[in-house]
Coordinates of C-alpha atoms (C1' of nucleotides) in Angstrom, one line a residue:
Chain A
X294 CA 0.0 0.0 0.0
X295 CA 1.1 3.5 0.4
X296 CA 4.6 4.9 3.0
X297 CA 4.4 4.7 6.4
X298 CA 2.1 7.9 7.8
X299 CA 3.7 10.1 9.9
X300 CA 1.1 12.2 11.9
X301 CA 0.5 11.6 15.7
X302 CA -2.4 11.4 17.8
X303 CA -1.1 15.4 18.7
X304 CA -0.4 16.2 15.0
X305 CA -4.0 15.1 13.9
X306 CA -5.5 17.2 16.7
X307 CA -3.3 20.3 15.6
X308 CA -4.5 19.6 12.4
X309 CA -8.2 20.2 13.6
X310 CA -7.0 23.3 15.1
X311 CA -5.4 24.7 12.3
X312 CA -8.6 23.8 10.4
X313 CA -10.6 25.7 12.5
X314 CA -8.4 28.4 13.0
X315 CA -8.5 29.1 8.8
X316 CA -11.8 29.0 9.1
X317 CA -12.1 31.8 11.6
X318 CA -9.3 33.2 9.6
X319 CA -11.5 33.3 6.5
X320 CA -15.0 34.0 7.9
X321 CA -13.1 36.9 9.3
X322 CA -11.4 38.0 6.0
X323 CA -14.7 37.8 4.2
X324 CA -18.1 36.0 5.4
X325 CA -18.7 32.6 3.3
X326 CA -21.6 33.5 0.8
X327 CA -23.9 31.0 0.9
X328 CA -26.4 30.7 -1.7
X329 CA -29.7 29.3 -0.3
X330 CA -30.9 27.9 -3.9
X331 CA -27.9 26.0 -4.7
X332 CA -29.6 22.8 -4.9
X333 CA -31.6 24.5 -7.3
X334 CA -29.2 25.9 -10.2
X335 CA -25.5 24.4 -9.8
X336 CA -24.3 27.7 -10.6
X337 CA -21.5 26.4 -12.9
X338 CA -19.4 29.5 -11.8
X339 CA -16.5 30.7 -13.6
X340 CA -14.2 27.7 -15.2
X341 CA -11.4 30.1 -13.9
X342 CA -11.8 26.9 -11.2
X343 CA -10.5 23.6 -12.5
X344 CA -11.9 22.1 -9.7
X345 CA -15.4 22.3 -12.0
X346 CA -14.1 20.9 -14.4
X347 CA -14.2 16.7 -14.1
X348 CA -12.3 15.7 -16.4
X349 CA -11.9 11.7 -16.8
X350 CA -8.3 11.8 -17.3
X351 CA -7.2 9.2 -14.4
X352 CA -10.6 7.7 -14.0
X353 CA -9.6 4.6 -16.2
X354 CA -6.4 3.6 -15.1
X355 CA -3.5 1.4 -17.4
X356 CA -5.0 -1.7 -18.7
X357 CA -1.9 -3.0 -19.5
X358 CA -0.6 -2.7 -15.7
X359 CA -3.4 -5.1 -14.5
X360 CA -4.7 -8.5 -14.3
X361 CA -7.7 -9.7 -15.8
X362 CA -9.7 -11.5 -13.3
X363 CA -11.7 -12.9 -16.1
X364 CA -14.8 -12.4 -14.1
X365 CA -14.5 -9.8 -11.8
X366 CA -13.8 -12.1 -8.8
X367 CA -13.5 -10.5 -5.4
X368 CA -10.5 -11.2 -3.4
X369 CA -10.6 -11.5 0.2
X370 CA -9.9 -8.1 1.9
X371 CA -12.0 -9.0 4.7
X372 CA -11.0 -12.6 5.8
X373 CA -7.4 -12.6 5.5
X374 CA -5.2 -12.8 8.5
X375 CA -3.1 -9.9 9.1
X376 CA 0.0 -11.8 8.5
X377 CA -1.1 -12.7 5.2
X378 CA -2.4 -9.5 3.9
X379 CA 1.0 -8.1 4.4
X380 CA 2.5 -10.6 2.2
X381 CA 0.0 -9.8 -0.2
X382 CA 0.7 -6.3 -0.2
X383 CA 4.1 -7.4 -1.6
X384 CA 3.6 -9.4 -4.5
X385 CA 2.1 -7.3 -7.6
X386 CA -1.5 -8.2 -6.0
X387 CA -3.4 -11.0 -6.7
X388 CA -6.4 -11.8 -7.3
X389 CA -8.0 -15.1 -5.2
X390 CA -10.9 -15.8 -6.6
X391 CA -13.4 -16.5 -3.7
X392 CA -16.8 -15.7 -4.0
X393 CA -19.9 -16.2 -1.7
X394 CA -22.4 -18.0 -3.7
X395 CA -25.4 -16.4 -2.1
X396 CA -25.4 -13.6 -3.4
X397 CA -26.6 -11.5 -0.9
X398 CA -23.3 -12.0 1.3
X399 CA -21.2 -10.5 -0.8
X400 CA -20.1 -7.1 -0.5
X401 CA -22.1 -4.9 -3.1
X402 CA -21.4 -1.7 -5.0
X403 CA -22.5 1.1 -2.5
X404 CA -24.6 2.5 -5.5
X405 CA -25.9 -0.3 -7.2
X406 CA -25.7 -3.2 -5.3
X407 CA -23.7 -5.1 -8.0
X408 CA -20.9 -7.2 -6.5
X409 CA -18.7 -6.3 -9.5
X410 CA -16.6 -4.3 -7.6
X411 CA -13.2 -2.2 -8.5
X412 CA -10.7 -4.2 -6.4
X413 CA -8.3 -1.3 -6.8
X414 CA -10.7 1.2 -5.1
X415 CA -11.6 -0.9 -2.4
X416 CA -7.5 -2.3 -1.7
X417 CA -6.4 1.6 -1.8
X418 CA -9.4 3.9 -1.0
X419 CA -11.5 1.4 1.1
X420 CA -14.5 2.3 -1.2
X421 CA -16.9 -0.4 -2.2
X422 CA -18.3 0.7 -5.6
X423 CA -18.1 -1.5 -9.1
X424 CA -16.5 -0.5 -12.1
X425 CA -19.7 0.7 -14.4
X426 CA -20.8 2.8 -11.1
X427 CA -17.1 4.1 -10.8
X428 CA -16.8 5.0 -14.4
X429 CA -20.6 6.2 -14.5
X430 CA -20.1 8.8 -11.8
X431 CA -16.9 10.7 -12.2
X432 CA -17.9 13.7 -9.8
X433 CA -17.6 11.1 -7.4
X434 CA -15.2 8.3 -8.4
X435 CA -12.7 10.1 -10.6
X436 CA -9.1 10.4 -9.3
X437 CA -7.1 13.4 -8.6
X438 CA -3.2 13.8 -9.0
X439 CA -1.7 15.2 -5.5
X440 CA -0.4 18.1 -7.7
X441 CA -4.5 18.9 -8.2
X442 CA -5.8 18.3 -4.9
X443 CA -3.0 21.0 -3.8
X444 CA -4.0 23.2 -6.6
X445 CA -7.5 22.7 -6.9
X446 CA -8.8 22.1 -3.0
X447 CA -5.9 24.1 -1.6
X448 CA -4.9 21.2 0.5
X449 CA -1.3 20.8 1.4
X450 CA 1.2 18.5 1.5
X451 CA 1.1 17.3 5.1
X452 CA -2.4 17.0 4.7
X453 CA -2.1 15.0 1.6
X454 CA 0.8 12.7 3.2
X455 CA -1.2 11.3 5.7
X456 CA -2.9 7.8 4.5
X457 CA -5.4 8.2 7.5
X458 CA -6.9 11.4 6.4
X459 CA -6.6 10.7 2.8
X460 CA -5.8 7.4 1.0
X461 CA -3.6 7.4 -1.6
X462 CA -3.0 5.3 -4.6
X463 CA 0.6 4.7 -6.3
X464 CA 1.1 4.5 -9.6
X465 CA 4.3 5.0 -11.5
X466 CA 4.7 8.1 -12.8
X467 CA 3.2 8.7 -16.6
X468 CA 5.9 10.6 -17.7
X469 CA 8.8 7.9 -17.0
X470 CA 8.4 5.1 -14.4
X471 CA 11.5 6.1 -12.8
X472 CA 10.1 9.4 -12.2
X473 CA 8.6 10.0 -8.4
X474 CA 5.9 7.8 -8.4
X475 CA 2.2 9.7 -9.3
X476 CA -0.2 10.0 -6.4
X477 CA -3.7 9.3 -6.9
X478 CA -7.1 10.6 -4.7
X479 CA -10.6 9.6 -5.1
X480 CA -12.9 12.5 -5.2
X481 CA -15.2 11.9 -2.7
X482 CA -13.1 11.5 -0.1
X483 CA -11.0 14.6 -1.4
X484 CA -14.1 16.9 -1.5
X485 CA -15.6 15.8 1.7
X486 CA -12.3 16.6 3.2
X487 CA -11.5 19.9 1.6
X488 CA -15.4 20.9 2.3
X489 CA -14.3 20.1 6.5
X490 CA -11.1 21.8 5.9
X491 CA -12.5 25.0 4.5
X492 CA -16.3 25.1 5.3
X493 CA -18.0 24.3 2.1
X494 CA -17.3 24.8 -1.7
X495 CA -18.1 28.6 -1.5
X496 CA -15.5 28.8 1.7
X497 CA -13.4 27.2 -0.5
X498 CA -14.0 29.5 -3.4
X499 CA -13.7 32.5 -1.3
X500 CA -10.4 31.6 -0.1
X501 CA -9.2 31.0 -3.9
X502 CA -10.2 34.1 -4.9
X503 CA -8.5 35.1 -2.4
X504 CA -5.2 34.2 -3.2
X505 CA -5.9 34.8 -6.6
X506 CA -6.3 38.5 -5.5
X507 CA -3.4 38.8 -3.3
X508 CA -1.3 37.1 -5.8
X509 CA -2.6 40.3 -8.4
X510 CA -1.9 42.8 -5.2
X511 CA 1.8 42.0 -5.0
X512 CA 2.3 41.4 -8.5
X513 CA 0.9 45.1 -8.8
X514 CA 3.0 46.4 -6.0
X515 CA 6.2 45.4 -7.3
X516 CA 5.4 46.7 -11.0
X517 CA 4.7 49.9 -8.7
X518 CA 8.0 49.7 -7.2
X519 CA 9.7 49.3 -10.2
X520 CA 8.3 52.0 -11.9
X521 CA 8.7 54.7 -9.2
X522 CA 12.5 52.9 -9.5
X523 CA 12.9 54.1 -12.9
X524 CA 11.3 57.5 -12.5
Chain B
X78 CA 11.6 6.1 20.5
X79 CA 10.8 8.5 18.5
X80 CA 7.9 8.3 15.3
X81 CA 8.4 6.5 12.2
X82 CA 10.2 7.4 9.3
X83 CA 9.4 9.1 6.2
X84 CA 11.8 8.1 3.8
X85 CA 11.9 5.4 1.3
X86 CA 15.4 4.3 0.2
X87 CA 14.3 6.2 -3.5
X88 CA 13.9 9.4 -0.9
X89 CA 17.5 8.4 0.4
X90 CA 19.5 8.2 -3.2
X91 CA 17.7 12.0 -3.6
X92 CA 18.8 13.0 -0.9
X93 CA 22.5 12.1 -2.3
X94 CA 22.0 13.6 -5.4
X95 CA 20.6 17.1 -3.9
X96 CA 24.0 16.6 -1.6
X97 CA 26.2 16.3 -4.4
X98 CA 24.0 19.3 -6.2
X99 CA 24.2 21.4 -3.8
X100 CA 28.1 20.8 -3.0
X101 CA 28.6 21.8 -6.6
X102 CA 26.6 24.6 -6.3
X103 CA 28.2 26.2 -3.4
X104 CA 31.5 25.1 -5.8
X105 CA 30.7 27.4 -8.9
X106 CA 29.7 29.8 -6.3
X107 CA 32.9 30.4 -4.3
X108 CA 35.1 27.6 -4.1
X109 CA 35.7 26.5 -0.5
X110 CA 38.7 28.2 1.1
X111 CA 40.8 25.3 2.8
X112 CA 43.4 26.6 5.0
X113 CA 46.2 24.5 5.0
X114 CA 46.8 25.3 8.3
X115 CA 43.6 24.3 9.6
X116 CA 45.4 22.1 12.7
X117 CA 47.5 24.6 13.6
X118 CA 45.5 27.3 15.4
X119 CA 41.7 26.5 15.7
X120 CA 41.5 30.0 14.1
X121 CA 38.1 30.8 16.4
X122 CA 36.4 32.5 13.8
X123 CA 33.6 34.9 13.9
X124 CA 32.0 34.6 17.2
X125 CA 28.5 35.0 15.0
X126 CA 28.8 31.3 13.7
X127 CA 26.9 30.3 17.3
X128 CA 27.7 26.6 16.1
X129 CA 31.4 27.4 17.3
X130 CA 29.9 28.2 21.0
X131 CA 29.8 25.1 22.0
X132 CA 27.7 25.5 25.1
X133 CA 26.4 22.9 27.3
X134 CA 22.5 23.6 28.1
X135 CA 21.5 20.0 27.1
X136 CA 24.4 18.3 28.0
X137 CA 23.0 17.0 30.9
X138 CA 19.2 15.9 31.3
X139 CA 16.8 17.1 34.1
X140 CA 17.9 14.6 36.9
X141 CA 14.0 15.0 38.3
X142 CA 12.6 12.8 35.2
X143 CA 15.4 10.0 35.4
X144 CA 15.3 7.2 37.7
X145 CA 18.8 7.0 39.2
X146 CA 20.2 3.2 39.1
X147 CA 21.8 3.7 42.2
X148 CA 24.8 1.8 40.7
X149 CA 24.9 2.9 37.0
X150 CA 23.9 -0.9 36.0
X151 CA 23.8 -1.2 31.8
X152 CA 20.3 -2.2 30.6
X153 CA 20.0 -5.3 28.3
X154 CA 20.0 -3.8 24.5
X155 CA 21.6 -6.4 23.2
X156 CA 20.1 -9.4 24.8
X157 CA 16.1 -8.2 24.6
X158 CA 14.4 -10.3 21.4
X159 CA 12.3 -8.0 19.6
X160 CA 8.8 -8.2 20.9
X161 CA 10.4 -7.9 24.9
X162 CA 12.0 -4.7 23.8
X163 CA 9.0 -3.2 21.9
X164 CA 7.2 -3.6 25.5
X165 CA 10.4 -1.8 27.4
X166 CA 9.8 1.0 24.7
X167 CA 6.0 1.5 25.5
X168 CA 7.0 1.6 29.4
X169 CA 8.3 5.0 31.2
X170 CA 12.2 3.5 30.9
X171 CA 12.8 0.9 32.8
X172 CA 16.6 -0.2 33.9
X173 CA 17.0 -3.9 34.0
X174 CA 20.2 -4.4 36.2
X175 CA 21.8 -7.6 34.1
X176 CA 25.3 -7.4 33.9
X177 CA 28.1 -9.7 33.2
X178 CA 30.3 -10.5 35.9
X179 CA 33.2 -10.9 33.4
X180 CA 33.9 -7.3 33.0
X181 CA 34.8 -7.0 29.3
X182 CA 31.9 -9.5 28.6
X183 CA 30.0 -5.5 28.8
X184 CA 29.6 -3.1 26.3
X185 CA 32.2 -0.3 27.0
X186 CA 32.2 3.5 26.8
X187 CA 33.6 4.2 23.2
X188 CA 36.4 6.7 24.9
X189 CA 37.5 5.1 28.4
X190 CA 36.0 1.6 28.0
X191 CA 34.3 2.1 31.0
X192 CA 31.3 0.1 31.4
X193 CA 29.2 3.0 33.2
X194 CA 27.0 3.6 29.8
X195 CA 24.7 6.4 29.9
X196 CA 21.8 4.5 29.8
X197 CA 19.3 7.2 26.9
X198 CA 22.5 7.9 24.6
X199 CA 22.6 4.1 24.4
X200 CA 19.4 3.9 23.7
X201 CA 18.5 7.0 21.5
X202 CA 21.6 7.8 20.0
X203 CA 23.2 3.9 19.3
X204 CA 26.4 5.8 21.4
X205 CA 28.1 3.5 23.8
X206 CA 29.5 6.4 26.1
X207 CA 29.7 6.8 29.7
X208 CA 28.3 9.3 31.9
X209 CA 32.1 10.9 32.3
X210 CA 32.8 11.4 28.9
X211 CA 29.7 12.7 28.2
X212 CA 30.2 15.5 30.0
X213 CA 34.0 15.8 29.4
X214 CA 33.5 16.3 25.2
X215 CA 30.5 18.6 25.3
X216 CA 32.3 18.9 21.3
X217 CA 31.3 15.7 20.7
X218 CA 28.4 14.5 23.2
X219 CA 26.8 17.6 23.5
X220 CA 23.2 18.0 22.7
X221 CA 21.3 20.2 20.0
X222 CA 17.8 20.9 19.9
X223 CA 16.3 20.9 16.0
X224 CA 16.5 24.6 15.9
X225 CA 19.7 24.4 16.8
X226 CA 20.7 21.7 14.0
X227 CA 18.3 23.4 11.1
X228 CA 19.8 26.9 12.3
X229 CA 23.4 26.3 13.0
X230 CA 24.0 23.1 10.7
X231 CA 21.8 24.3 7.8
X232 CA 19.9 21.0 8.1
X233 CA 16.5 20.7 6.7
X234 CA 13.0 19.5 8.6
X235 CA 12.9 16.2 5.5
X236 CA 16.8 15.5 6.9
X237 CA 15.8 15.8 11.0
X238 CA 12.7 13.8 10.5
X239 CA 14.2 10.7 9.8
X240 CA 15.3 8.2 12.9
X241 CA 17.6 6.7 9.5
X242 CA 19.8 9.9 8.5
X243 CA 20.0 11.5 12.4
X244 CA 18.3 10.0 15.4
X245 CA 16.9 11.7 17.9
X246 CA 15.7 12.0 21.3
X247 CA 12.5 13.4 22.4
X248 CA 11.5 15.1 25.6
X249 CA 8.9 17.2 27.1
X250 CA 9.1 21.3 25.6
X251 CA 11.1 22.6 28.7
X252 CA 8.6 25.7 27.9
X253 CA 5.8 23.5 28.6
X254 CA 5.4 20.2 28.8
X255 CA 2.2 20.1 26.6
X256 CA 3.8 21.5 23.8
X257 CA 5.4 20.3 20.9
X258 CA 8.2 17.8 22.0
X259 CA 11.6 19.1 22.3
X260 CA 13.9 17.1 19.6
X261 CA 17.3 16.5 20.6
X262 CA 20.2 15.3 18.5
X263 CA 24.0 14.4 19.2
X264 CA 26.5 16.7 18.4
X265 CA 29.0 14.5 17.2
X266 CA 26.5 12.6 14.6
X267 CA 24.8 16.2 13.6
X268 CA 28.5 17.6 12.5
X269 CA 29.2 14.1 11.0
X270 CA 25.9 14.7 8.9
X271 CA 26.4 18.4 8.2
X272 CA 30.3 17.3 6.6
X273 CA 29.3 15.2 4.4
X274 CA 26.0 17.1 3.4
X275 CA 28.1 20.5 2.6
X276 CA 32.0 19.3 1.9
X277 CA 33.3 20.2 5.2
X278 CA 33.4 22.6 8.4
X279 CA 34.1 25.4 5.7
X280 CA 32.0 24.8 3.3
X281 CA 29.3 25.3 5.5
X282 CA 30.9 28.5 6.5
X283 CA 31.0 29.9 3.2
X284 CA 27.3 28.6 2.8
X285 CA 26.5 30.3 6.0
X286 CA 28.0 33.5 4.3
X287 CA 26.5 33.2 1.3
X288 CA 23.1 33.2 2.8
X289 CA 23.9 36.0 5.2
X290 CA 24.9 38.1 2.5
X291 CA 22.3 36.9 0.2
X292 CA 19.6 38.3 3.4
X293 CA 21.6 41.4 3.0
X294 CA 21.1 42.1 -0.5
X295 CA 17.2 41.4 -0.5
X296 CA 17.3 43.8 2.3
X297 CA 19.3 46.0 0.4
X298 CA 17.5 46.0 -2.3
X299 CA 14.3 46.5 -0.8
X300 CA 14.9 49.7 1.0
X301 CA 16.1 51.4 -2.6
X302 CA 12.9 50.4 -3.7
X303 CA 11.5 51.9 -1.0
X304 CA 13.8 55.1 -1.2
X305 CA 13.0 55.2 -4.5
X306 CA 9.4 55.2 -4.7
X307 CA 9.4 57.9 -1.6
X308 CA 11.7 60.4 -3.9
Chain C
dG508 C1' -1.3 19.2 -17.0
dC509 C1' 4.0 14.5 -12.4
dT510 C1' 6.6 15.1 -8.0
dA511 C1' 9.8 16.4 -4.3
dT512 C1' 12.8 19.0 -2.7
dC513 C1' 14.5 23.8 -0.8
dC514 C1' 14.3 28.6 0.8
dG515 C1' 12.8 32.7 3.4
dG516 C1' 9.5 34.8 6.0
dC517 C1' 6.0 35.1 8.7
dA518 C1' 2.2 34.3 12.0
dC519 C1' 0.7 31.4 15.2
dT520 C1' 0.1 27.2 17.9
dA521 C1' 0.6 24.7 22.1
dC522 C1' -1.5 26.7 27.5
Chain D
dG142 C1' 17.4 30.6 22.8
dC143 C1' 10.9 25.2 21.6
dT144 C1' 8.1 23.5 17.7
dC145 C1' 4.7 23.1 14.1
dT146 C1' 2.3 24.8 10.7
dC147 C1' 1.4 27.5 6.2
dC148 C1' 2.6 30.3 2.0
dG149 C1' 4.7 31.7 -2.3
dG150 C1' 8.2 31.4 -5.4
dG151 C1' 11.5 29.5 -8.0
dC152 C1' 14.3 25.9 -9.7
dG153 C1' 16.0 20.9 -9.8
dT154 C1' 14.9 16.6 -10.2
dA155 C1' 14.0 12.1 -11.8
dC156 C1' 16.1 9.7 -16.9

DNA sequence: GCTATCCGGCACTAC
DNA sequence: GCTCTCCGGGCGTAC
């Protein structure tokens, strides 16, 4: 699976401090608008924010780096010893085929119920969902680089290191294998944590334009500075 | 001990390569001045390098927090398989009095073969050294806090953080004991580090410089701007 | 649209 | 002389 995580009991509850202090920070800075009809009209805002756009890009990953089950077998997350999982975790991973033939007893697609399920997204993201569901609903089940979860939820990289607030999925990197290896979120669990983090999509928004604007006032203030240099 | 460890042996070989980068960088820079007659005179230096103050604040530990073996008896490293010593780590720090009767059967202090080991640089900093010595080479067993090391040493947090590259000791924030844990590292292992990461004692000097002078000229530079745009 | 450093600087945290 | 964040920026890096 993914490195050692490196957060303590104490860092995690710093973390929920900091959390809440950028909150305060922000609601300070500027109060979070809040649309009441946003159920209504998603809004699609302006595609100055990438995070609206969902693209598909790593929602099917390289066929060529997996095995066919042939089937769509389930392997055996759940009954496996600890002993033995860890020596799964070190071969390529394997699929053993073992299936419940009642149907009913074994684990289902949180959406649809099918027990087709994407072994990859339950082994790395715990998530129990099958591959037409996962490819159906990419708002949900897409992935995100770590490079766009910084960029896109403004989360940062201590946030992002830790497999206990956010799984991660390695894959070698697309550009050359020997590259640092790519890091890959779900969605889901990216959004509902960026949402905690910074108090909703607006919040989040808010804070983006934010920077965005501070980013402008300095750029401004130096050109300034240069200028009145030059006089 | 202290927490896991962040770096995978691909994170190590990096680290070698930004070593050698950035030995070749300070290099083209300003080649490092080697004085031929370095053994000589000590040449004290500028007293502003505080590494050169070699002062003794952490040489020796609070007494209050230690449990004192009335006898200085060695505790049984070597001996423990590794599930018993897992158990002695959870515990506050317990001394097992084993010793061998056959006195060089012991583990001896690195300097004066004595077999009086302090009992936490054995076990925090892999040191065999006795209490005596300890506090006789404060230049070598002398303790730095992570400040100290990232400060004076021109270490970074990715280098401190791993147990692999410089091991540490942790203990309660002397400010506070609820704060963040104090991080303490050996003198003699930190320089041994800091050589090899920057060429040499001089090297680092002249990277110490560079960055002094470097602060300068922002400063500098800023307050024409300033003087500038106020004309 | 790949990632992991480093750096300086700052504000702020822990109570 | 305590430590941990974050941030922005810029550049290197991996081959």
């Amino acid at each position: 699976m993914s490195g050692e995580s490196t957060l303590s009991p104490a860092d995690l509850a710093r973390f929920e401090q900091n959390r809440l202090a950028a909150k305060s920070r922000i609601a300070q800075a500027r109060p979070a608008v809040v649309s009441n009809d946003a159920a209504a009209e998603p809004k699609p805002t302006s595609m100055q924010r990438k995070r609206r756009a969902i693209d598909l890009t790593y929602c099917e990953y390289n066929l060529s780096t997996m095995k066919d089950t042939k089937g769509g077998f389930l392997y055996e997350e759940q009954s496996l010893p600890d002993s033995k999982k860890q020596k799964q975790e070190e071969r390529p991973v394997v699929y053993e085929p073992t299936i419940d033939l009642i149907l009913e007893n074994n684990p289902q697609c949180e959406t649809c119920k099918s027990i087709d399920l994407d072994p990859q997204y339950l082994l790395h993201f715990k998530v129990q969902v099958c591959r037409q569901c996962k490819d159906k609903h990419p708002e949900k089940y897409s992935l995100l680089t770590k490079t766009e979860c910084r960029e896109d939820y403004l989360l940062t990289d201590s946030e992002l290191r830790d497999d206990r607030l956010l799984p991660h999925w390695e894959r070698p990197n697309p550009h050359k294998s020997t590259y640092s290896k790519m890091l890959l979120y779900l969605r889901s669990q990216v959004e509902k944590f960026a949402w905690e983090k910074w108090g909703g999509p607006e919040a989040l928004d808010a804070e983006f334009e934010r920077r965005e604007s501070e980013k402008k006032e300095r750029k401004d203030k130096k050109f300034k500075l240069k200028m009145n240099g030059r006089r």
